[in-house]
mmCIF file of C-alpha atoms in Angstrom:
data_model
loop_
_atom_site.group_PDB
_atom_site.id
_atom_site.type_symbol
_atom_site.label_atom_id
_atom_site.label_comp_id
_atom_site.label_asym_id
_atom_site.label_seq_id
_atom_site.Cartn_x
_atom_site.Cartn_y
_atom_site.Cartn_z
ATOM 1 C CA MET A 17 -11.605 -0.046 -0.129
ATOM 2 C CA LYS A 18 -14.040 2.741 0.724
ATOM 3 C CA VAL A 19 -14.282 4.452 4.125
ATOM 4 C CA LEU A 20 -17.089 6.703 5.343
ATOM 5 C CA SER A 21 -15.378 9.137 7.723
ATOM 6 C CA ILE A 22 -17.612 11.297 9.936
ATOM 7 C CA GLN A 23 -15.361 13.892 11.579
ATOM 8 C CA SER A 24 -14.505 17.544 11.980
ATOM 9 C CA VAL A 25 -12.929 19.679 9.261
ATOM 10 C CA VAL A 26 -10.492 22.566 9.790
ATOM 11 C CA ALA A 27 -9.140 25.024 7.230
ATOM 12 C CA HIS A 28 -5.745 25.464 8.913
ATOM 13 C CA GLY A 29 -3.866 22.439 10.220
ATOM 14 C CA HIS A 30 -4.733 18.794 10.312
ATOM 15 C CA VAL A 31 -7.238 17.244 12.716
ATOM 16 C CA GLY A 32 -10.348 15.134 12.171
ATOM 17 C CA ASN A 33 -11.052 14.566 8.504
ATOM 18 C CA SER A 34 -8.437 17.180 7.674
ATOM 19 C CA ALA A 35 -5.941 14.698 9.158
ATOM 20 C CA ALA A 36 -7.494 11.362 8.203
ATOM 21 C CA VAL A 37 -8.531 11.755 4.571
ATOM 22 C CA PHE A 38 -5.205 12.364 2.823
ATOM 23 C CA PRO A 39 -3.247 9.502 4.484
ATOM 24 C CA LEU A 40 -6.090 7.133 3.617
ATOM 25 C CA GLN A 41 -6.099 8.315 0.026
ATOM 26 C CA ARG A 42 -2.313 7.964 -0.092
ATOM 27 C CA ILE A 43 -2.610 4.242 0.743
ATOM 28 C CA GLY A 44 -5.233 3.727 -1.941
ATOM 29 C CA VAL A 45 -8.438 4.103 0.051
ATOM 30 C CA GLU A 46 -11.454 5.937 -1.346
ATOM 31 C CA VAL A 47 -12.827 8.244 1.367
ATOM 32 C CA VAL A 48 -16.328 9.660 1.755
ATOM 33 C CA PRO A 49 -15.761 12.512 4.256
ATOM 34 C CA ILE A 50 -18.730 13.841 6.207
ATOM 35 C CA PRO A 51 -18.072 17.081 8.166
ATOM 36 C CA THR A 52 -19.284 17.579 11.729
ATOM 37 C CA VAL A 53 -17.705 21.025 12.193
ATOM 38 C CA ASN A 54 -16.117 23.484 9.765
ATOM 39 C CA PHE A 55 -13.641 25.466 11.857
ATOM 40 C CA SER A 56 -10.815 27.809 10.948
ATOM 41 C CA ASN A 57 -8.413 25.747 13.096
ATOM 42 C CA HIS A 58 -8.423 23.166 15.895
ATOM 43 C CA THR A 59 -9.550 24.251 19.334
ATOM 44 C CA GLY A 60 -6.117 23.741 20.880
ATOM 45 C CA TYR A 61 -5.338 27.337 19.914
ATOM 46 C CA GLY A 62 -7.976 28.557 22.369
ATOM 47 C CA ALA A 63 -9.732 30.572 19.655
ATOM 48 C CA TRP A 64 -11.343 29.555 16.395
ATOM 49 C CA ARG A 65 -14.089 30.563 14.007
ATOM 50 C CA GLY A 66 -16.672 28.674 12.013
ATOM 51 C CA PRO A 67 -19.768 26.613 12.635
ATOM 52 C CA LEU A 68 -20.655 23.367 14.267
ATOM 53 C CA ILE A 69 -22.682 21.444 11.696
ATOM 54 C CA PRO A 70 -26.098 20.757 13.254
ATOM 55 C CA PRO A 71 -26.747 17.013 13.649
ATOM 56 C CA GLU A 72 -29.772 17.239 11.377
ATOM 57 C CA ASP A 73 -27.581 18.702 8.621
ATOM 58 C CA VAL A 74 -24.998 15.935 9.046
ATOM 59 C CA ALA A 75 -27.871 13.451 8.779
ATOM 60 C CA GLU A 76 -29.039 15.148 5.571
ATOM 61 C CA ILE A 77 -25.571 14.829 4.004
ATOM 62 C CA LEU A 78 -25.472 11.160 4.973
ATOM 63 C CA LEU A 79 -28.933 10.623 3.495
ATOM 64 C CA GLY A 80 -27.826 12.186 0.223
ATOM 65 C CA VAL A 81 -24.805 9.876 0.086
ATOM 66 C CA GLU A 82 -27.054 6.902 0.843
ATOM 67 C CA GLU A 83 -29.441 7.949 -1.931
ATOM 68 C CA ARG A 84 -26.558 7.837 -4.399
ATOM 69 C CA GLY A 85 -26.202 4.116 -3.639
ATOM 70 C CA VAL A 86 -22.881 4.443 -1.819
ATOM 71 C CA PHE A 87 -23.635 2.587 1.430
ATOM 72 C CA PRO A 88 -23.327 -0.957 -0.046
ATOM 73 C CA GLU A 89 -19.779 -0.020 -1.147
ATOM 74 C CA ILE A 90 -18.628 1.127 2.317
ATOM 75 C CA ASP A 91 -16.069 -1.182 3.950
ATOM 76 C CA ALA A 92 -15.647 0.831 7.149
ATOM 77 C CA VAL A 93 -17.232 3.725 8.996
ATOM 78 C CA LEU A 94 -14.791 5.888 10.951
ATOM 79 C CA SER A 95 -15.607 8.467 13.615
ATOM 80 C CA GLY A 96 -13.568 10.597 15.996
ATOM 81 C CA TYR A 97 -14.258 13.636 18.193
ATOM 82 C CA GLN A 98 -17.970 14.095 18.866
ATOM 83 C CA GLY A 99 -18.968 17.613 19.797
ATOM 84 C CA GLY A 100 -22.424 16.845 21.157
ATOM 85 C CA VAL A 101 -24.945 14.147 21.984
ATOM 86 C CA GLY A 102 -26.902 14.651 18.762
ATOM 87 C CA ILE A 103 -24.000 13.798 16.474
ATOM 88 C CA GLY A 104 -23.461 10.512 18.331
ATOM 89 C CA ASP A 105 -27.001 9.459 17.512
ATOM 90 C CA VAL A 106 -26.475 10.384 13.850
ATOM 91 C CA ILE A 107 -23.285 8.310 13.678
ATOM 92 C CA VAL A 108 -24.870 5.274 15.314
ATOM 93 C CA ASP A 109 -27.799 5.478 12.900
ATOM 94 C CA ALA A 110 -25.422 5.775 9.930
ATOM 95 C CA VAL A 111 -23.522 2.697 11.103
ATOM 96 C CA ARG A 112 -26.768 0.757 11.332
ATOM 97 C CA ARG A 113 -27.753 1.721 7.792
ATOM 98 C CA VAL A 114 -24.324 1.018 6.320
ATOM 99 C CA LYS A 115 -24.261 -2.428 7.930
ATOM 100 C CA ALA A 116 -27.756 -3.133 6.624
ATOM 101 C CA ALA A 117 -26.470 -2.336 3.137
ATOM 102 C CA ASN A 118 -23.160 -4.190 3.614
ATOM 103 C CA PRO A 119 -23.094 -6.653 6.539
ATOM 104 C CA ALA A 120 -19.313 -7.036 6.160
ATOM 105 C CA ALA A 121 -18.680 -3.345 6.921
ATOM 106 C CA LEU A 122 -16.875 -2.460 10.163
ATOM 107 C CA TYR A 123 -17.295 0.536 12.437
ATOM 108 C CA ALA A 124 -14.149 2.048 13.965
ATOM 109 C CA CYS A 125 -14.689 4.536 16.780
ATOM 110 C CA ASP A 126 -11.964 6.722 18.238
ATOM 111 C CA PRO A 127 -13.611 7.549 21.610
ATOM 112 C CA VAL A 128 -12.029 10.972 22.054
ATOM 113 C CA MET A 129 -12.420 12.262 25.609
ATOM 114 C CA GLY A 130 -9.073 13.505 26.866
ATOM 115 C CA ASN A 131 -5.775 12.274 28.203
ATOM 116 C CA ALA A 132 -3.985 11.597 31.448
ATOM 117 C CA LYS A 133 -2.247 14.991 31.501
ATOM 118 C CA SER A 134 -5.197 17.293 30.788
ATOM 119 C CA GLY A 135 -8.142 15.110 31.842
ATOM 120 C CA CYS A 136 -11.393 15.223 29.888
ATOM 121 C CA PHE A 137 -11.674 18.073 27.377
ATOM 122 C CA VAL A 138 -15.067 17.205 25.856
ATOM 123 C CA ALA A 139 -18.553 18.231 26.941
ATOM 124 C CA PRO A 140 -19.566 16.520 30.216
ATOM 125 C CA GLU A 141 -22.190 14.324 28.583
ATOM 126 C CA ILE A 142 -19.873 12.923 25.881
ATOM 127 C CA PRO A 143 -17.917 10.282 27.859
ATOM 128 C CA ALA A 144 -21.099 8.557 29.045
ATOM 129 C CA LEU A 145 -22.570 8.763 25.530
ATOM 130 C CA LEU A 146 -19.495 7.086 24.084
ATOM 131 C CA ARG A 147 -19.435 4.395 26.762
ATOM 132 C CA ASP A 148 -23.125 3.560 26.787
ATOM 133 C CA ARG A 149 -24.344 4.128 23.222
ATOM 134 C CA VAL A 150 -21.500 4.441 20.727
ATOM 135 C CA VAL A 151 -18.760 2.005 21.782
ATOM 136 C CA PRO A 152 -21.204 -0.945 22.082
ATOM 137 C CA VAL A 153 -21.948 -0.759 18.333
ATOM 138 C CA ALA A 154 -18.275 -0.420 17.310
ATOM 139 C CA ASP A 155 -16.129 -3.234 15.912
ATOM 140 C CA ILE A 156 -12.839 -1.397 16.491
ATOM 141 C CA ILE A 157 -12.055 1.219 19.132
ATOM 142 C CA THR A 158 -8.831 3.205 19.440
ATOM 143 C CA PRO A 159 -8.749 4.787 22.919
ATOM 144 C CA ASN A 160 -5.651 6.050 24.654
ATOM 145 C CA GLN A 161 -4.912 4.535 28.043
ATOM 146 C CA PHE A 162 -6.842 7.251 29.887
ATOM 147 C CA GLU A 163 -9.921 6.811 27.696
ATOM 148 C CA LEU A 164 -9.761 3.034 28.052
ATOM 149 C CA GLY A 165 -9.831 3.468 31.820
ATOM 150 C CA PHE A 166 -12.954 5.618 31.697
ATOM 151 C CA LEU A 167 -14.793 3.302 29.332
ATOM 152 C CA THR A 168 -14.169 0.295 31.572
ATOM 153 C CA GLY A 169 -14.118 1.909 35.029
ATOM 154 C CA THR A 170 -10.540 0.736 35.568
ATOM 155 C CA GLU A 171 -7.072 2.248 35.956
ATOM 156 C CA PRO A 172 -4.860 0.555 33.353
ATOM 157 C CA ALA A 173 -1.147 1.044 33.943
ATOM 158 C CA SER A 174 0.892 -2.156 33.614
ATOM 159 C CA ILE A 175 0.663 -4.456 30.622
ATOM 160 C CA ASP A 176 -1.458 -6.907 32.619
ATOM 161 C CA SER A 177 -3.899 -4.257 33.824
ATOM 162 C CA THR A 178 -4.125 -2.690 30.365
ATOM 163 C CA LEU A 179 -4.827 -6.092 28.842
ATOM 164 C CA ALA A 180 -7.510 -6.692 31.482
ATOM 165 C CA SER A 181 -9.095 -3.316 30.661
ATOM 166 C CA ALA A 182 -8.995 -4.080 26.942
ATOM 167 C CA ASP A 183 -10.685 -7.407 27.612
ATOM 168 C CA LEU A 184 -13.450 -5.574 29.511
ATOM 169 C CA ALA A 185 -13.839 -3.177 26.602
ATOM 170 C CA ARG A 186 -14.224 -6.120 24.234
ATOM 171 C CA THR A 187 -17.119 -7.450 26.350
ATOM 172 C CA MET A 188 -18.906 -4.140 25.651
ATOM 173 C CA GLY A 189 -19.102 -4.875 21.905
ATOM 174 C CA PRO A 190 -15.878 -4.116 20.012
ATOM 175 C CA SER A 191 -13.872 -7.124 18.872
ATOM 176 C CA THR A 192 -10.650 -5.156 18.384
ATOM 177 C CA VAL A 193 -9.113 -2.634 20.788
ATOM 178 C CA LEU A 194 -6.089 -0.516 19.857
ATOM 179 C CA VAL A 195 -4.723 1.277 22.934
ATOM 180 C CA THR A 196 -2.595 4.281 22.015
ATOM 181 C CA SER A 197 -0.157 6.177 24.256
ATOM 182 C CA VAL A 198 0.499 3.262 26.593
ATOM 183 C CA GLU A 199 2.831 4.507 29.321
ATOM 184 C CA ARG A 200 3.399 1.579 31.651
ATOM 185 C CA PRO A 201 5.671 2.277 34.636
ATOM 186 C CA ASP A 202 8.151 -0.478 33.722
ATOM 187 C CA ARG A 203 8.666 0.465 30.070
ATOM 188 C CA GLU A 204 12.122 1.306 28.771
ATOM 189 C CA ASP A 205 13.253 4.903 29.126
ATOM 190 C CA GLY A 206 12.447 7.119 26.163
ATOM 191 C CA VAL A 207 9.748 4.989 24.552
ATOM 192 C CA ILE A 208 6.003 5.061 24.162
ATOM 193 C CA GLU A 209 3.884 2.066 23.208
ATOM 194 C CA MET A 210 0.705 0.953 21.486
ATOM 195 C CA LEU A 211 -1.165 -2.250 22.299
ATOM 196 C CA VAL A 212 -3.699 -4.080 20.169
ATOM 197 C CA VAL A 213 -6.013 -6.845 21.324
ATOM 198 C CA ASP A 214 -8.331 -8.942 19.183
ATOM 199 C CA GLU A 215 -9.618 -12.515 19.126
ATOM 200 C CA ALA A 216 -6.296 -13.788 17.744
ATOM 201 C CA GLY A 217 -4.077 -12.358 20.485
ATOM 202 C CA SER A 218 -2.404 -9.237 21.854
ATOM 203 C CA TRP A 219 0.614 -7.339 20.512
ATOM 204 C CA LEU A 220 2.704 -4.441 21.788
ATOM 205 C CA VAL A 221 4.908 -2.090 19.785
ATOM 206 C CA SER A 222 7.412 0.414 21.200
ATOM 207 C CA THR A 223 8.619 3.552 19.446
ATOM 208 C CA PRO A 224 10.890 6.397 20.586
ATOM 209 C CA HIS A 225 8.993 9.018 22.576
ATOM 210 C CA LEU A 226 9.587 12.426 21.038
ATOM 211 C CA PRO A 227 9.118 15.461 23.333
ATOM 212 C CA PHE A 228 6.319 16.752 21.183
ATOM 213 C CA LYS A 229 2.546 16.386 20.866
ATOM 214 C CA ALA A 230 0.919 17.259 17.558
ATOM 215 C CA ASN A 231 -2.841 17.673 17.399
ATOM 216 C CA GLY A 232 -4.363 15.236 14.934
ATOM 217 C CA SER A 233 -1.844 12.412 15.307
ATOM 218 C CA GLY A 234 -4.508 10.255 16.988
ATOM 219 C CA ASP A 235 -6.867 10.881 14.076
ATOM 220 C CA VAL A 236 -4.241 9.665 11.600
ATOM 221 C CA THR A 237 -3.496 6.662 13.835
ATOM 222 C CA ALA A 238 -7.146 5.591 13.962
ATOM 223 C CA ALA A 239 -7.559 6.041 10.207
ATOM 224 C CA LEU A 240 -4.452 4.129 9.166
ATOM 225 C CA PHE A 241 -4.977 1.286 11.636
ATOM 226 C CA THR A 242 -8.590 0.871 10.536
ATOM 227 C CA ALA A 243 -7.655 0.700 6.868
ATOM 228 C CA HIS A 244 -4.765 -1.694 7.426
ATOM 229 C CA TYR A 245 -6.902 -3.932 9.643
ATOM 230 C CA VAL A 246 -9.813 -4.033 7.204
ATOM 231 C CA ARG A 247 -7.374 -4.858 4.409
ATOM 232 C CA THR A 248 -5.209 -7.472 6.190
ATOM 233 C CA LYS A 249 -7.358 -8.788 9.080
ATOM 234 C CA ASP A 250 -3.987 -9.044 10.878
ATOM 235 C CA ALA A 251 -3.712 -6.975 14.070
ATOM 236 C CA ALA A 252 0.082 -7.313 14.420
ATOM 237 C CA VAL A 253 0.846 -6.255 10.846
ATOM 238 C CA SER A 254 -1.659 -3.400 11.064
ATOM 239 C CA LEU A 255 -0.047 -2.219 14.289
ATOM 240 C CA GLU A 256 3.455 -2.335 12.799
ATOM 241 C CA ARG A 257 2.444 -0.423 9.673
ATOM 242 C CA THR A 258 0.577 2.189 11.671
ATOM 243 C CA ALA A 259 3.334 2.678 14.258
ATOM 244 C CA SER A 260 5.936 3.036 11.511
ATOM 245 C CA SER A 261 3.960 5.677 9.622
ATOM 246 C CA ILE A 262 2.921 7.626 12.710
ATOM 247 C CA PHE A 263 6.422 7.782 14.149
ATOM 248 C CA ASP A 264 7.808 9.110 10.883
ATOM 249 C CA LEU A 265 4.962 11.628 10.626
ATOM 250 C CA ILE A 266 5.587 12.919 14.156
ATOM 251 C CA GLU A 267 9.363 12.961 13.697
ATOM 252 C CA THR A 268 8.981 14.894 10.424
ATOM 253 C CA THR A 269 6.765 17.398 12.219
ATOM 254 C CA TYR A 270 9.110 17.654 15.209
ATOM 255 C CA ARG A 271 12.139 18.304 12.997
ATOM 256 C CA SER A 272 10.240 20.964 11.051
ATOM 257 C CA GLY A 273 9.801 23.091 14.159
ATOM 258 C CA LYS A 274 6.179 23.725 13.203
ATOM 259 C CA ARG A 275 3.116 23.237 15.364
ATOM 260 C CA GLU A 276 0.856 21.566 12.824
ATOM 261 C CA LEU A 277 1.329 18.036 11.491
ATOM 262 C CA GLN A 278 3.483 17.965 8.380
ATOM 263 C CA LEU A 279 0.964 15.667 6.761
ATOM 264 C CA VAL A 280 1.883 16.293 3.139
ATOM 265 C CA GLN A 281 5.644 16.263 3.721
ATOM 266 C CA ALA A 282 5.402 12.821 5.364
ATOM 267 C CA GLN A 283 3.170 11.285 2.689
ATOM 268 C CA ASP A 284 5.623 8.656 1.466
ATOM 269 C CA PHE A 285 5.685 7.149 4.959
ATOM 270 C CA TYR A 286 1.998 6.192 4.605
ATOM 271 C CA ALA A 287 2.295 4.719 1.129
ATOM 272 C CA ALA A 288 5.503 2.813 1.928
ATOM 273 C CA PRO A 289 5.946 2.358 5.694
ATOM 274 C CA ARG A 290 9.565 1.653 6.631
ATOM 275 C CA MET A 291 8.409 -1.147 8.996
ATOM 276 C CA GLN A 292 11.160 -0.226 11.439
ATOM 277 C CA PHE A 293 9.224 -1.420 14.513
ATOM 278 C CA SER A 294 8.226 -5.006 15.325
ATOM 279 C CA ALA A 295 5.113 -5.918 17.290
ATOM 280 C CA LYS A 296 5.776 -8.285 20.191
ATOM 281 C CA GLN A 297 3.066 -10.767 21.102
ATOM 282 C CA VAL A 298 2.284 -10.400 24.785
ATOM 283 C CA ARG A 299 -0.551 -12.930 25.020
#
């Protein structure tokens, strides 16, 4: 499998491609990483150094890759945080060209906007760009519950309302919706959930909720789920493998006492997920 991943790069820590590439490689996926920023660290620190890559430069890198004959080999295009309107247009154009070269290729979009606790943390124009121009060309999207609500103009909370919102999202273009960080009011104490919906059904998985949020965990989630789904075409199995790996990654990081994802230390959990969580079909 070969994935074209268009995301940010940081020197210190693990977000964007600096989070997604190694886990994909560890499960046997060839990755073609395209940088959109080259920062010293993620912006959660409040200070960072390094450049945004101008959209025209990102397009040039993509063109060079295309000229090497790589696009027909791409099985999936993956994108995450989008820093500006211009990069969204570059990504959409790259998806179009990859699919022209390989009609079986999928596009997985993580529509990063924010979360329920902090609200939107992207530029004001980004949410509408994602909703109106990027998500409609995606095959897979991986929003959290907050982002799903914005995309669909709804307020998902319960399982039924989250399913209804996912169904609305699927009418926009994507065939598969993975909803991360599902926090329904009637869930068991001490758990957090993920929900996946595709044409075959809907499945929910619960994992212990650790009192810890590591930047980049969503990027790893989107990458692993995309690869597992492309490989298996089975949403439930892909969800179980992803949830297993992500929980062990976050627990490893939490136990380390460090702020940044312990991506290397947790590597065996990508290659051989413990499969300790079962997905329950909810529809």
